[in-house]
């Protein structure tokens, strides 16, 4: 039962991973950029919420109403000032520039807030410990349930937005053919700026939940980037629901590792990621070849 | 344009060793000879700092080999840096005498890089970059499990502690100098040869390179292993001067930030650039290292700025304007009738 509870908590942890991963995956889908500052930007949003709660006594839920638009605006600026120029420079430049940006953000946060580890758990009151007991050993935390719900709403919303709305279709068309959409009057630059704004707004939401459910410090960004990336790769690039599955698989693997050995949490997570990666790299082509043979066999 | 029979007789010439290059190479060897006498010439403090500088050069040159020539941006080279130090500790604890253990450790890590590269090199772009970071994190966690290391508490290179401090300082200095020269020569030979040409073809267009018969994966593998062994050697040498081994200090992503700063500011994809970058980093660190966090903010800002506005870096920009050609690395076609030495066919093959 303790084991089962541990796995259940892994599922909820995975929902958080899906939240932080979806914007990384979204931006990659639209612009073919892996934003190495992604985790640091989510942590920046967490610190913004922290300041609002700490200095102005603003509830973090209300704070989100302020921070999400601010991060979206920052995304717009980021696209105009950094990403657009990076994209012109070839494949390597976006990696170098966003990594430089990540180093800057992390250390500026350190300069502003020091090394202390923070959490917004106290600011959300009962929510951080309220839970429904299923039986003696199994319990679902209220916050966990909210995070899972948020992940489903965000991923589903993003999916619907991309599939059903005019703007979503514009974004997808631009992702496919950034030059050709210009012929039908779409400004690819504006679409990219909008996509980056959406990505950072989503990163802000993820940052908020990081702050609610756990602790963070100025250097937490790198690890959040890794978790997001692992969730995306495990779930399969380009599939939003895959990202949710990937996040949950990662969370469960980590908690399974922690169950086996206190130090096993991170090792199991990274190890699981590598196993999936290796399996995909080697079994993927193999499966392809088998399919290819099967298809050819009748013809031959 | 005046017609000169002379130039028709000669036609375009292909040049590799220019007079200036010969002079520069000769003076480099003189400079190295002076550096080799360092322990008798410089103060102990200067010796320590120079040893660090040699390590920076190794890091910059090997990262450049990977990113500038192989087109592989890694933010996880600290994996090999840390593993190199760890391997040296393990080997030394196992009875290998201490300085050979540094080199042997680097070789062991180089061998370990072969299977890691087998998986990682199949990733592209950003996936490779973050994938390597994951490898570094995992390596860090696994090293922490070793009872010898005692988790984050760490351990130290006990065998070195036993030596007399002055002798140890000089020996470490020589080891770092030798390691740097060895890596520079290896890299130079690699880039001058067939493999260097293949690497540049891959960097410029991987698909096109493959289509004309360049063995892309095999070429990348060589670069990856050499870069890993280089970073491992740097880690082992760092350990030799620091003595203490705290895993988080060696497996920190900050090392990647340093490598990127040095290479990018110096000049990505040039031989001289990372050396210039390492020198600059060394000076900046000496000047501003004490200012702590702002210094790191500055490094990040410089990396960002150079990536966006001067992707060729200092040396790249300089050599483009002045074509110094200090090293006999590329080929230069000299058109007989043209005043412009870098005419249509005269682009440096670098």
XYZ file of C-alpha atoms in Angstrom:
650
model
C 0.000 0.000 0.000
C 2.815 2.360 0.820
C 4.226 1.370 -2.529
C 0.941 2.099 -4.257
C 0.723 5.477 -2.569
C 4.218 6.294 -3.696
C 3.279 5.481 -7.291
C 0.133 7.594 -6.998
C 2.218 10.545 -5.841
C 4.434 9.883 -8.861
C 1.446 10.368 -11.131
C 0.702 13.765 -9.583
C 4.344 14.761 -9.763
C 4.198 13.758 -13.418
C 1.317 16.137 -13.970
C 3.587 18.972 -12.867
C 6.273 17.737 -15.280
C 3.729 17.746 -18.086
C 2.866 21.352 -17.218
C 6.443 22.524 -17.393
C 7.171 20.362 -20.446
C 4.292 21.408 -22.678
C 5.582 24.907 -23.361
C 9.083 23.608 -24.116
C 7.549 21.159 -26.562
C 5.212 23.803 -28.001
C 8.013 26.257 -28.728
C 10.114 23.512 -30.279
C 7.164 22.500 -32.439
C 6.639 26.013 -33.735
C 10.167 27.351 -34.079
C 12.463 24.303 -33.880
C 14.172 25.958 -30.938
C 14.950 24.214 -27.692
C 14.950 27.063 -25.243
C 17.690 26.314 -22.718
C 16.443 29.178 -20.544
C 13.028 27.540 -20.202
C 13.511 26.285 -16.640
C 15.111 29.529 -15.517
C 12.178 31.512 -16.910
C 9.710 29.315 -14.989
C 11.737 29.912 -11.822
C 11.743 33.639 -12.591
C 7.937 33.526 -12.634
C 8.007 31.698 -9.304
C 10.138 34.480 -7.835
C 7.795 37.146 -9.207
C 4.910 35.418 -7.422
C 7.029 35.155 -4.319
C 7.719 38.900 -4.328
C 4.031 39.699 -4.777
C 3.105 37.396 -1.908
C 5.977 38.358 0.363
C 6.104 42.124 -0.075
C 2.515 42.935 -0.986
C 0.681 40.083 0.680
C -1.003 39.207 -2.592
C -2.439 35.711 -2.799
C -0.440 33.703 -5.364
C -3.649 32.840 -7.224
C -4.305 36.544 -7.731
C -0.608 37.025 -8.362
C -0.873 34.667 -11.324
C -3.319 37.062 -12.966
C -0.521 39.621 -12.921
C 2.459 37.365 -13.564
C 1.087 35.435 -16.538
C 0.605 38.554 -18.710
C 3.960 39.916 -17.582
C 5.692 36.692 -18.610
C 3.786 36.674 -21.899
C 5.005 40.200 -22.595
C 8.503 39.083 -21.688
C 8.109 36.256 -24.201
C 7.217 38.738 -26.892
C 10.308 40.797 -26.082
C 12.451 37.663 -25.906
C 11.388 36.695 -29.396
C 12.067 40.144 -30.856
C 15.393 40.701 -29.113
C 16.933 37.242 -28.881
C 15.244 34.360 -30.653
C 14.561 36.082 -33.957
C 18.191 37.024 -34.359
C 19.320 33.601 -33.163
C 17.167 31.814 -35.722
C 18.945 33.630 -38.515
C 22.322 32.494 -37.235
C 21.801 28.794 -37.903
C 21.220 25.756 -35.749
C 23.750 26.371 -32.995
C 23.105 30.014 -32.180
C 19.712 29.585 -30.442
C 21.306 27.063 -28.077
C 24.215 29.344 -27.270
C 22.104 32.458 -26.825
C 19.422 30.820 -24.666
C 22.099 29.159 -22.528
C 23.756 32.553 -22.015
C 20.347 33.926 -21.095
C 19.791 31.115 -18.581
C 23.129 31.874 -16.887
C 22.154 35.539 -16.701
C 18.694 34.894 -15.240
C 19.957 32.402 -12.653
C 22.678 34.685 -11.375
C 20.526 37.814 -11.429
C 17.984 35.937 -9.320
C 20.789 34.935 -6.997
C 21.908 38.545 -6.805
C 18.376 39.659 -5.985
C 17.224 36.910 -3.657
C 20.299 35.143 -2.333
C 20.777 31.427 -1.986
C 17.751 30.815 0.245
C 15.373 28.073 -0.743
C 11.805 29.360 -0.948
C 8.327 27.994 -1.298
C 4.894 29.456 -1.784
C 3.265 26.604 0.113
C 2.628 28.833 3.167
C 0.954 31.437 0.957
C -1.736 29.095 -0.327
C -2.930 28.141 3.144
C -4.721 24.857 3.803
C -4.463 23.819 0.216
C -0.877 22.663 0.577
C -1.761 19.969 3.092
C -5.483 19.298 2.607
C -6.141 15.851 1.225
C -8.798 13.234 0.663
C -7.988 9.905 2.243
C -9.032 7.020 0.007
C -8.181 4.550 2.735
C -5.593 4.275 5.495
C -2.589 4.518 3.215
C -3.823 6.129 0.034
C -4.457 9.860 -0.029
C -4.900 12.435 -2.735
C -3.646 15.916 -1.904
C -5.948 18.767 -2.853
C -3.085 20.659 -4.466
C -2.034 17.544 -6.368
C -5.547 17.178 -7.721
C -5.508 20.815 -8.812
C -2.180 20.340 -10.570
C -3.439 17.299 -12.446
C -6.563 19.191 -13.400
C -4.481 22.184 -14.486
C -2.265 19.943 -16.612
C -5.272 18.425 -18.340
C -6.865 21.832 -18.906
C -3.648 23.416 -20.183
C -2.736 20.526 -22.472
C -6.299 20.099 -23.694
C -6.699 23.833 -24.156
C -3.487 24.065 -26.127
C -4.544 21.113 -28.249
C -7.968 22.661 -28.960
C -6.424 26.044 -29.608
C -4.009 24.624 -32.187
C -6.578 22.356 -33.837
C -9.739 24.416 -33.833
C -9.020 28.116 -33.823
C -7.958 30.283 -36.717
C -4.967 31.537 -34.758
C -3.965 27.968 -33.904
C -4.101 26.979 -37.541
C -2.009 30.030 -38.415
C 0.601 28.967 -35.907
C 0.704 25.435 -37.285
C 0.944 26.674 -40.859
C 3.812 28.961 -39.893
C 5.558 26.103 -38.134
C 5.358 24.052 -41.330
C 6.314 26.709 -43.856
C 7.462 29.987 -42.311
C 8.370 31.462 -45.683
C 5.365 30.365 -47.691
C 2.789 31.696 -45.215
C 4.130 35.142 -46.071
C 2.510 34.747 -49.483
C -0.937 34.582 -47.926
C -0.369 37.598 -45.757
C 0.820 36.028 -42.529
C 3.674 37.749 -40.741
C 5.803 34.862 -39.498
C 7.625 37.154 -37.056
C 4.396 38.149 -35.356
C 3.309 34.514 -35.170
C 6.632 33.517 -33.603
C 6.365 36.362 -31.093
C 2.861 35.226 -30.205
C 4.030 31.614 -29.817
C 6.867 32.670 -27.516
C 4.421 34.762 -25.489
C 2.131 31.740 -25.105
C 5.076 29.524 -24.168
C 6.223 31.887 -21.439
C 2.711 32.342 -20.101
C 2.503 28.564 -19.759
C 5.973 28.478 -18.192
C 4.695 31.006 -15.628
C 1.832 28.684 -14.694
C 4.295 25.813 -14.333
C 6.547 28.024 -12.216
C 3.623 28.808 -9.934
C 2.892 25.140 -9.340
C 6.574 24.458 -8.745
C 6.456 27.119 -6.038
C 3.211 25.750 -4.540
C 4.160 22.107 -4.358
C 7.901 22.229 -3.708
C 10.797 24.532 -2.988
C 12.924 26.518 -5.381
C 16.050 28.638 -5.393
C 17.744 30.806 -8.042
C 19.554 27.806 -9.493
C 16.526 25.500 -9.744
C 15.966 26.355 -13.387
C 18.457 23.905 -14.857
C 16.874 20.919 -13.165
C 13.369 21.997 -14.250
C 14.640 22.226 -17.821
C 15.980 18.680 -17.575
C 12.707 17.320 -16.166
C 10.719 19.095 -18.869
C 13.010 17.801 -21.572
C 12.894 14.255 -20.219
C 9.102 14.306 -20.089
C 8.943 15.514 -23.683
C 11.395 12.908 -24.954
C 9.772 10.047 -23.051
C 6.342 11.047 -24.333
C 7.556 11.634 -27.871
C 8.283 15.028 -29.388
C 5.344 16.784 -30.987
C 2.517 15.084 -29.127
C 0.904 17.076 -26.316
C -0.921 14.152 -24.721
C 2.295 12.181 -25.118
C 3.894 14.848 -22.945
C 1.379 14.130 -20.166
C 2.100 10.397 -20.417
C 5.842 11.147 -20.520
C 5.631 13.391 -17.468
C 3.677 10.797 -15.512
C 6.074 8.020 -16.547
C 8.988 10.165 -15.370
C 7.302 10.990 -12.059
C 6.447 7.348 -11.405
C 9.976 6.219 -12.318
C 11.459 8.774 -9.916
C 9.204 7.753 -7.052
C 9.906 4.107 -7.774
C 13.617 4.909 -7.522
C 13.066 6.749 -4.256
C 11.117 3.755 -2.950
C 14.063 1.452 -3.644
C 16.762 3.760 -2.318
C 16.607 7.226 -0.735
C 19.117 8.470 -3.295
C 17.346 6.762 -6.148
C 14.855 9.498 -7.040
C 16.961 11.415 -9.547
C 19.043 8.452 -10.651
C 15.930 6.489 -11.583
C 14.490 9.480 -13.446
C 17.595 10.153 -15.529
C 18.206 6.430 -16.001
C 14.651 5.833 -17.190
C 14.993 8.707 -19.637
C 18.190 7.217 -21.073
C 16.669 3.750 -21.361
C 13.704 5.154 -23.289
C 16.059 7.171 -25.441
C 18.214 4.162 -26.265
C 15.147 2.027 -26.925
C 13.764 4.658 -29.275
C 17.041 5.128 -31.104
C 17.706 1.459 -31.657
C 14.301 -0.207 -31.650
C 12.702 2.610 -33.650
C 14.753 2.007 -36.795
C 14.374 -1.738 -36.236
C 10.585 -1.463 -36.123
C 10.740 0.692 -39.219
C 12.750 -1.938 -41.069
C 10.343 -4.712 -40.080
C 7.422 -2.653 -41.308
C 9.268 -1.918 -44.508
C 9.935 -5.632 -45.145
C 6.339 -6.522 -44.430
C 5.175 -3.959 -46.884
C 7.520 -5.166 -49.563
C 6.989 -8.847 -49.022
C 3.671 -9.231 -50.913
C 4.961 -7.261 -53.858
C 8.076 -9.378 -54.244
C 44.410 45.758 -65.924
C 48.015 45.376 -66.979
C 49.106 42.145 -68.519
C 52.185 40.576 -67.058
C 53.633 37.474 -68.712
C 55.157 36.450 -65.413
C 51.835 35.686 -63.805
C 50.656 33.553 -66.695
C 53.735 31.450 -66.331
C 53.019 30.947 -62.643
C 49.239 30.697 -62.585
C 47.425 30.595 -59.256
C 49.556 29.342 -56.404
C 48.422 27.322 -53.420
C 50.135 28.274 -50.218
C 50.120 26.726 -46.789
C 53.312 27.731 -45.045
C 53.657 31.452 -45.326
C 56.717 33.234 -44.036
C 54.636 34.779 -41.299
C 53.261 31.399 -40.259
C 56.757 29.957 -40.033
C 57.853 32.907 -37.917
C 54.822 32.614 -35.675
C 55.196 28.877 -35.152
C 58.876 29.343 -34.352
C 58.100 32.065 -31.813
C 55.371 29.906 -30.285
C 57.938 27.239 -29.611
C 60.224 29.809 -28.004
C 57.329 30.949 -25.817
C 56.629 27.341 -24.846
C 60.287 26.840 -23.982
C 60.098 29.864 -21.690
C 56.899 28.543 -20.119
C 58.562 25.177 -19.591
C 61.150 26.942 -17.412
C 58.293 28.562 -15.485
C 58.902 27.046 -12.050
C 62.379 28.629 -11.994
C 61.190 31.966 -13.344
C 57.798 32.788 -11.826
C 56.404 33.211 -8.326
C 54.467 30.292 -6.777
C 51.213 32.241 -7.087
C 51.827 32.845 -10.783
C 52.592 29.148 -11.282
C 49.244 28.179 -9.779
C 47.392 30.682 -11.926
C 49.201 29.590 -15.074
C 48.329 25.963 -14.351
C 44.700 27.040 -14.223
C 45.127 28.912 -17.481
C 46.444 25.767 -19.190
C 43.360 23.891 -18.012
C 41.142 26.632 -19.442
C 42.892 26.337 -22.787
C 42.293 22.579 -22.824
C 38.614 23.100 -22.024
C 38.141 25.797 -24.627
C 39.991 23.942 -27.372
C 38.138 20.675 -26.833
C 34.727 22.363 -26.572
C 35.497 24.222 -29.776
C 36.453 20.967 -31.448
C 33.018 19.649 -30.583
C 30.912 22.723 -31.331
C 32.998 24.735 -33.762
C 34.087 21.849 -35.944
C 31.677 19.036 -35.158
C 28.576 21.245 -34.957
C 27.733 19.651 -31.585
C 26.788 22.052 -28.804
C 27.076 20.256 -25.481
C 26.126 21.723 -22.124
C 27.257 18.514 -20.417
C 31.037 18.410 -20.857
C 31.275 18.744 -17.068
C 30.382 15.038 -17.113
C 33.835 14.244 -18.457
C 35.535 16.959 -16.425
C 34.163 15.403 -13.234
C 34.704 11.836 -14.335
C 38.322 12.628 -15.215
C 38.966 13.870 -11.695
C 37.071 10.937 -10.229
C 38.998 8.417 -12.351
C 42.280 9.943 -11.175
C 41.173 9.592 -7.549
C 40.066 6.003 -8.062
C 43.239 5.005 -9.894
C 45.418 6.740 -7.335
C 43.560 5.015 -4.491
C 44.061 1.757 -6.388
C 47.835 2.165 -6.266
C 48.695 3.885 -9.548
C 51.246 6.606 -8.881
C 49.647 9.974 -8.936
C 50.749 11.803 -12.092
C 50.380 8.797 -14.412
C 46.927 8.363 -12.831
C 45.905 11.758 -14.222
C 46.684 10.763 -17.793
C 45.401 7.226 -17.403
C 42.166 8.593 -15.923
C 41.671 10.778 -18.970
C 42.208 7.782 -21.250
C 39.733 5.658 -19.282
C 37.113 8.402 -19.540
C 37.879 8.742 -23.247
C 37.137 5.028 -23.632
C 33.938 5.460 -21.615
C 32.917 8.256 -23.977
C 32.745 5.763 -26.836
C 29.519 4.034 -25.726
C 28.076 7.355 -24.473
C 28.747 8.907 -27.857
C 27.186 5.917 -29.559
C 23.834 6.967 -28.094
C 24.228 10.740 -27.832
C 25.578 11.328 -31.328
C 22.329 10.063 -32.746
C 20.605 13.071 -31.228
C 20.689 16.369 -32.996
C 20.926 20.019 -32.014
C 19.219 20.877 -28.771
C 18.470 17.255 -27.951
C 22.182 16.502 -27.929
C 22.858 19.610 -25.837
C 20.396 18.774 -23.042
C 20.940 15.031 -23.384
C 24.580 15.589 -22.459
C 23.468 17.624 -19.451
C 21.395 14.659 -18.305
C 24.455 12.434 -18.725
C 26.435 14.854 -16.563
C 23.780 14.836 -13.834
C 23.625 11.065 -13.868
C 27.417 10.756 -13.741
C 27.441 13.142 -10.774
C 24.808 11.125 -8.895
C 26.538 7.824 -9.585
C 29.936 9.123 -8.477
C 28.286 10.319 -5.255
C 27.313 6.724 -4.531
C 30.954 5.610 -4.340
C 31.849 5.143 -0.650
C 35.307 6.548 -1.402
C 33.722 9.866 -2.405
C 31.256 9.960 0.521
C 28.531 11.787 -1.386
C 28.816 15.556 -1.549
C 31.371 15.598 1.248
C 33.920 14.514 -1.290
C 37.460 13.377 -0.791
C 40.908 14.485 -1.856
C 43.844 13.276 -3.860
C 45.639 11.990 -0.804
C 48.712 10.792 -2.682
C 49.486 14.373 -3.721
C 49.195 15.669 -0.194
C 52.146 13.523 0.744
C 54.454 15.341 -1.674
C 56.420 18.427 -0.820
C 54.416 21.539 -1.723
C 56.985 23.237 -3.968
C 57.735 20.072 -5.935
C 54.033 19.360 -6.256
C 53.340 22.824 -7.584
C 56.032 22.522 -10.246
C 55.010 18.997 -11.240
C 51.362 19.953 -11.585
C 52.392 22.973 -13.631
C 54.441 20.819 -15.974
C 51.692 18.244 -16.224
C 49.170 20.956 -17.151
C 51.539 22.525 -19.656
C 52.315 19.145 -21.218
C 48.617 18.271 -21.323
C 47.784 21.539 -23.038
C 50.558 21.196 -25.615
C 49.615 17.581 -26.270
C 46.002 18.510 -26.900
C 46.885 21.493 -29.054
C 49.162 19.335 -31.204
C 46.561 16.575 -31.466
C 43.842 19.034 -32.428
C 46.110 20.759 -34.888
C 47.113 17.510 -36.570
C 43.489 16.425 -36.677
C 42.305 19.618 -38.302
C 45.143 19.715 -40.834
C 44.465 16.231 -42.043
C 41.677 14.475 -43.884
C 39.501 14.363 -40.809
C 39.637 18.145 -40.441
C 38.297 18.575 -43.951
C 35.571 16.022 -43.272
C 34.638 17.850 -40.062
C 34.275 21.178 -41.778
C 32.140 19.595 -44.468
C 29.877 18.149 -41.778
C 29.693 21.426 -39.917
C 28.714 23.330 -43.040
C 26.151 20.833 -44.292
C 25.791 17.403 -42.771
C 23.512 16.004 -45.449
C 25.669 17.251 -48.303
C 28.796 15.885 -46.620
C 27.207 12.457 -46.255
C 26.135 12.500 -49.876
C 29.705 12.887 -51.108
C 30.928 10.023 -48.980
C 32.015 11.643 -45.693
C 31.467 9.166 -42.895
C 29.510 11.489 -40.654
C 28.999 9.352 -37.573
C 32.549 7.960 -37.542
C 33.997 11.459 -37.855
C 31.817 12.823 -35.071
C 32.769 9.869 -32.909
C 36.467 10.741 -33.124
C 35.756 14.346 -32.161
C 33.433 13.379 -29.336
C 35.950 10.988 -27.790
C 38.829 13.422 -28.132
C 36.737 16.224 -26.606
C 35.710 13.923 -23.755
C 39.271 12.798 -23.075
C 40.409 16.428 -23.182
C 37.769 17.542 -20.696
C 38.668 14.561 -18.494
C 42.346 15.502 -18.591
C 41.365 19.053 -17.663
C 39.356 17.708 -14.718
C 42.231 15.537 -13.548
C 44.667 18.452 -13.803
C 42.235 20.699 -11.931
C 42.141 18.083 -9.220
C 45.932 18.008 -9.114
C 46.029 21.731 -8.365
C 42.959 21.848 -6.105
C 43.600 18.477 -4.384
C 40.080 18.332 -2.939
C 37.324 16.607 -4.855
C 33.814 17.794 -4.086
C 31.571 16.292 -6.752
C 29.247 19.266 -7.131
C 32.170 21.576 -7.863
C 33.384 19.347 -10.690
C 30.042 18.339 -12.181
C 28.712 21.903 -12.127
C 27.119 23.225 -15.307
C 29.199 26.328 -14.722
C 32.069 24.590 -16.495
C 29.936 24.461 -19.613
C 29.229 28.145 -19.203
C 32.978 28.826 -19.022
C 33.678 26.696 -22.072
C 30.948 28.388 -24.080
C 32.126 31.827 -23.009
C 35.748 31.141 -23.938
C 34.962 29.568 -27.283
C 32.251 31.972 -28.335
C 34.089 35.128 -27.345
C 37.385 33.879 -28.762
C 35.967 32.568 -32.007
C 33.959 29.440 -32.645
C 35.358 27.198 -35.355
C 38.837 28.668 -35.499
C 41.962 27.113 -34.065
C 43.306 30.260 -32.432
C 39.952 31.608 -31.210
C 39.491 29.420 -28.114
C 43.083 30.120 -27.027
C 42.374 33.844 -27.258
C 39.087 33.217 -25.432
C 40.829 31.261 -22.669
C 43.323 34.077 -22.232
C 40.516 36.612 -22.057
C 38.560 34.482 -19.596
C 41.668 34.120 -17.481
C 42.159 37.895 -17.401
C 38.471 38.588 -16.730
C 38.458 36.050 -13.917
C 41.598 37.513 -12.382
C 40.066 40.984 -12.538
C 36.415 40.330 -11.683
C 36.276 36.792 -10.273
C 36.023 38.220 -6.779
C 32.831 40.078 -7.623
C 31.091 36.703 -7.602
C 27.632 36.737 -9.018
C 27.882 39.861 -11.177
C 30.855 38.287 -12.843
C 28.750 35.270 -13.767
C 25.952 37.528 -15.001
C 28.564 39.220 -17.176
C 29.765 35.903 -18.584
C 26.195 34.963 -19.496
C 25.579 38.378 -21.039
C 28.797 38.184 -23.034
C 27.889 34.725 -24.346
C 24.438 35.980 -25.293
C 25.821 39.123 -26.911
C 28.490 37.346 -28.915
C 26.058 34.630 -30.043
C 23.704 37.291 -31.355
C 25.953 40.016 -32.653
C 29.412 38.558 -33.250
C 29.071 34.802 -33.741
C 32.569 34.704 -35.227
C 34.033 35.926 -31.971
C 37.044 38.162 -31.501
C 39.525 36.081 -33.429
C 37.056 35.250 -36.179
C 36.328 38.935 -36.716
C 39.976 39.898 -36.491
C 41.239 37.267 -38.910
C 38.492 38.080 -41.360
C 39.594 41.681 -41.536
C 43.338 41.236 -41.397
C 43.898 37.623 -42.538
C 46.861 37.132 -40.204
C 47.322 33.439 -41.143
C 49.553 32.754 -38.223
C 49.272 29.000 -38.502
C 49.716 26.744 -41.506
C 46.246 25.281 -41.116
C 44.231 26.191 -44.192
C 45.209 26.526 -47.828
C 45.412 29.887 -49.484
C 45.026 30.284 -53.202
C 46.948 33.252 -54.438
C 45.691 34.609 -57.733
C 48.577 36.019 -59.732
C 46.809 38.967 -61.381
C 44.819 40.143 -58.478
C 45.908 42.610 -55.862
C 43.374 41.087 -53.527
C 45.139 38.085 -52.121
C 41.908 36.496 -50.997
C 40.262 36.616 -54.382
C 37.434 34.488 -55.646
C 39.184 31.203 -55.045
C 41.268 32.506 -52.210
C 38.952 31.996 -49.316
C 40.680 30.449 -46.422
C 39.739 26.862 -46.011
C 39.346 26.903 -42.289
